[in-house]
Amino acid sequence: MVGRETETAEIMRRVAADRSHSEVLILTGDPGAGKSVLLDLAADHARREGGRVLRAVGSESEAHLGFAGLHQMLRPVLGELGSLPPRQHTALRAVLGLDECTEAPDGMLVGLAVLTLVSDLAEPAPLLVVVDDAQWIDRASLDVLSFVARRMDSEPVTLLVGVRAAAALPGLDKGYERLEIGPLSGEAANRLLDQQPTPPTGRTRVRILQEAAGNPLALVELARATATRHSGGSSVEGPLPVTDRLERIFAEHAEFLPEATRRPLLLLAAADAMDAPTASRGLPEADDKAWAPAERAGLVRQDGPRISFRHPLIRSAIYHAASFEERREAHLALAELLSEEPDRRAWHLAAATMRPDEDVSAALQQTADRGRRRGGYAAAAAALERAAELSPSHADQARLLTEAAVMAVFTGQLGWVEHLATEVRKRADDPALINRASLATGQLMTLRRHHAAAFALLTRIADEAAAAHSPRVLEALAAAAAVRYYSGEESQRQQIESLFSAMPDSTARGALRAWVLAVSDPNGAGASLAPALPGLIAEAKDDAGSLTALAIVAWILDQTALAARTFDEAFDRWQARGSLPDGLGCAVGWAYLEQGRWADARSVAAEISAVASAAGLDHAEACAHALDATVLALLGEPIDARRGAEQALVLVDPLESRSIAVFARRALGLAAVAEGDYDTAYAQFRSAFTNDGDPVHYHVSYTVLAELAAAAVRRGRREDAAELLERSARRLGTGMSARITALLNRGRALLAEPDHAEPYFQAALADDTGEQWPFERAQTRLDYGEWLRRQRRIAEARPLLTTALDTFQRLGARPWIERAKAELRAAGIEAAGSVVPSAVTELSPQQQQIVQLAARGLTNREIGERLFLSPRTVGSHLYRVFPKLGITARSQLRDVVEGTLPGAGVQG
């Protein structure tokens, strides 16, 4: 079962074949949560293990038939009733309707008969009794079951009972352990959708995840109900349509409600959560008698002064069970109530409109404009799409759909963007509109795994734009350059170079020009851009797209400190652009990692992974996993690091995503180093280069050179590694960055004969710009200090080793902390206590993010606005983390984050 591993393990533990005592477990959950499937798994497991199974399933139609549930449960073993003592035999046959009786048998006697029977049945092998939908089991049968449950202490009998949440279960409602089968996690819900015959994508997928609220049955049935629709957007307002099965389950009692209840119930179903509290003025008060029948039917719940549906799918079922005219009247009533909230009003008018209507279309366009200004790109795109459907003009439809596609790019929903672009092609006569919509598709395709297809589309768009002298040519080339980075394909660089050289100089300036050159060829044409970057960043000012692009360029050119500063400056604007930034989204995380801001890097990885997973953007998700795996390896958590790196490799085709392949292999190599497994480490680092010594990826491969050399020394592979290093140096030539130069010199120092190593160590540490890569700098100091100690130059080794240890402590790099401590001991210095990593690294990614922002001086409200949390939630997180960090005041957070607070990194 997807996402039910914990629950399955708990249930299986109860039905193990070697039981020497009884077990009772009550499974509770909403309809469709998966209780029945879990009970089926338990029954199948028990049978496979040689046990016996008795089952009963409650039914509404039999809920008032005395002992119906007991008869169902015992029907397979009626032939064994003869072994019971006579009085018990007679009483049990009587209540089961097998014999006539003049008076009702004693309840205790019936219970005793069933207890005796299950004890006998369990003698040869453990017995499992499964009761599902117990809320509909008749009361007499429940009384017998509770009697048996209380008295079967030493019997090898397991009783599993499935019951709907909040349903009464007389006799079994107290004193027994309950296992709540709650909603699936977001990750599990996405996995379940991926396993459907037609996995939903795009906006439809997001809506299914929202409306199913983690309910497995709802996820499956909504995916089925929407499978006939396009995988992209849907113009349906209100809840998604449900299948007949869901409608029966979630609104089975609605048809029997009085009219005075059905009318406000439909109004509540037509209203969105955002409509409250204004819309509530059109509904009866919470204590009004009109709500009582719906509450008794389990459709709604009262929460203080508010009435809400017990499950989102009840709302869907109520809504779609009504006729269109009834729904239309409800939406018009809500539009009237929401006259002072134009966005909500526009959507309700749209829901009540089936024919083109210029006024409603105009209202939705205004809604989209307001959403765009607020950074609500999903809302803006949805409003534009619906405005196009209601527009009487064919030309306006194409224009609005094109704008919707451009907005939808920022949601990460490729299926939706593709759907919108297809609709544009059906309606547009203007090639520029078609080109612009296609470009939106290509830009988002870069975040999927099929990069060859994305590159072909983007270069075709660039060709067409160039022929039409359209400014879109540079945008298309910018997206193509991102694909070139991901794929590492050399022929793609050549195509970009050819298209770029044919462009007039007037169209190839600024941030996009820098982006195309640096991303596609950082060691060649892009290398000359480094001196111009600060000026370009200053010119970008408040342009979020340009700032983000230039920050990524700075990262690729190994201007890491500049990249991180620019990302920080662009943070607010970047957040406002949507969940995923343009282009190389993980670059901000890599910049933070290289600068030693590992907590920030993990927060970036967590955010991108969640958004990408929900949107089906497998390449972006893989990049996030590789980033997080690298941090975990450096923190000394190799098992988790391997898991993340392997997830990244599964998500991509290594031939189409060479950057991810090398990043993931580097993480696996670092995890092996953390464990002292240098054979594996060497193999992983060596895989960043071909057998001939060429880089698998033109940018990422060179970052492993020093690690490759370190592993080679320990495995006796000096000659191969040295040849590879020098081949790389010749290939890079004058385009080599200061960072790669330092890594190359560290590698040369490690591989050189002892008498020739020192000049390379000194060269690796000579440039002060190397301080912007603290971990790499500390590694070099550690290696150099170790070399000095072995040359018996102890006094010179100690400062290097101490400085390296200080850096490793601040970062929380456990394996390197231990190695540095060992070197210091060998140099005659005992570390001043038991060193532990910074406590910040022990916090959850979200807590780390809150601490980082609070350390910068942001208030709880400001942090909440950035992270979409309430100020109270932010305050609660800080309250809980202060003791973990060993501080008592907010003013100490900056010192903790920077590692300067006494005791923040050392305990002793």
PDB file of C-alpha atoms in Angstrom, residues 1 4 7 11 27-30 33-35 38 179-183 216:
ATOM      1  CA  MET A   1       0.000   0.000   0.000  1.00  0.00           C
ATOM      2  CA  ARG A   4       0.884   3.000   4.600  1.00  0.00           C
ATOM      3  CA  GLU A   7       0.384   1.126   9.537  1.00  0.00           C
ATOM      4  CA  ILE A  11      -0.893  -4.543  11.846  1.00  0.00           C
ATOM      5  CA  LEU A  27      -8.555   0.827  12.925  1.00  0.00           C
ATOM      6  CA  THR A  28     -10.247   4.198  12.562  1.00  0.00           C
ATOM      7  CA  GLY A  29     -10.397   6.530   9.593  1.00  0.00           C
ATOM      8  CA  ASP A  30     -12.576   8.338   7.103  1.00  0.00           C
ATOM      9  CA  ALA A  33      -8.741   6.010   3.925  1.00  0.00           C
ATOM     10  CA  GLY A  34      -7.698   2.414   3.242  1.00  0.00           C
ATOM     11  CA  LYS A  35      -8.958   0.542   6.306  1.00  0.00           C
ATOM     12  CA  LEU A  38      -5.219  -2.945   5.302  1.00  0.00           C
ATOM     13  CA  LEU A 179      -4.632   2.920  14.982  1.00  0.00           C
ATOM     14  CA  GLU A 180      -5.756   6.029  13.159  1.00  0.00           C
ATOM     15  CA  ILE A 181      -5.566   5.690   9.389  1.00  0.00           C
ATOM     16  CA  GLY A 182      -5.138   9.351   8.562  1.00  0.00           C
ATOM     17  CA  PRO A 183      -4.561  11.195   5.292  1.00  0.00           C
ATOM     18  CA  PRO A 216      -6.494   7.274  -1.082  1.00  0.00           C
TER      19      PRO A 216
END
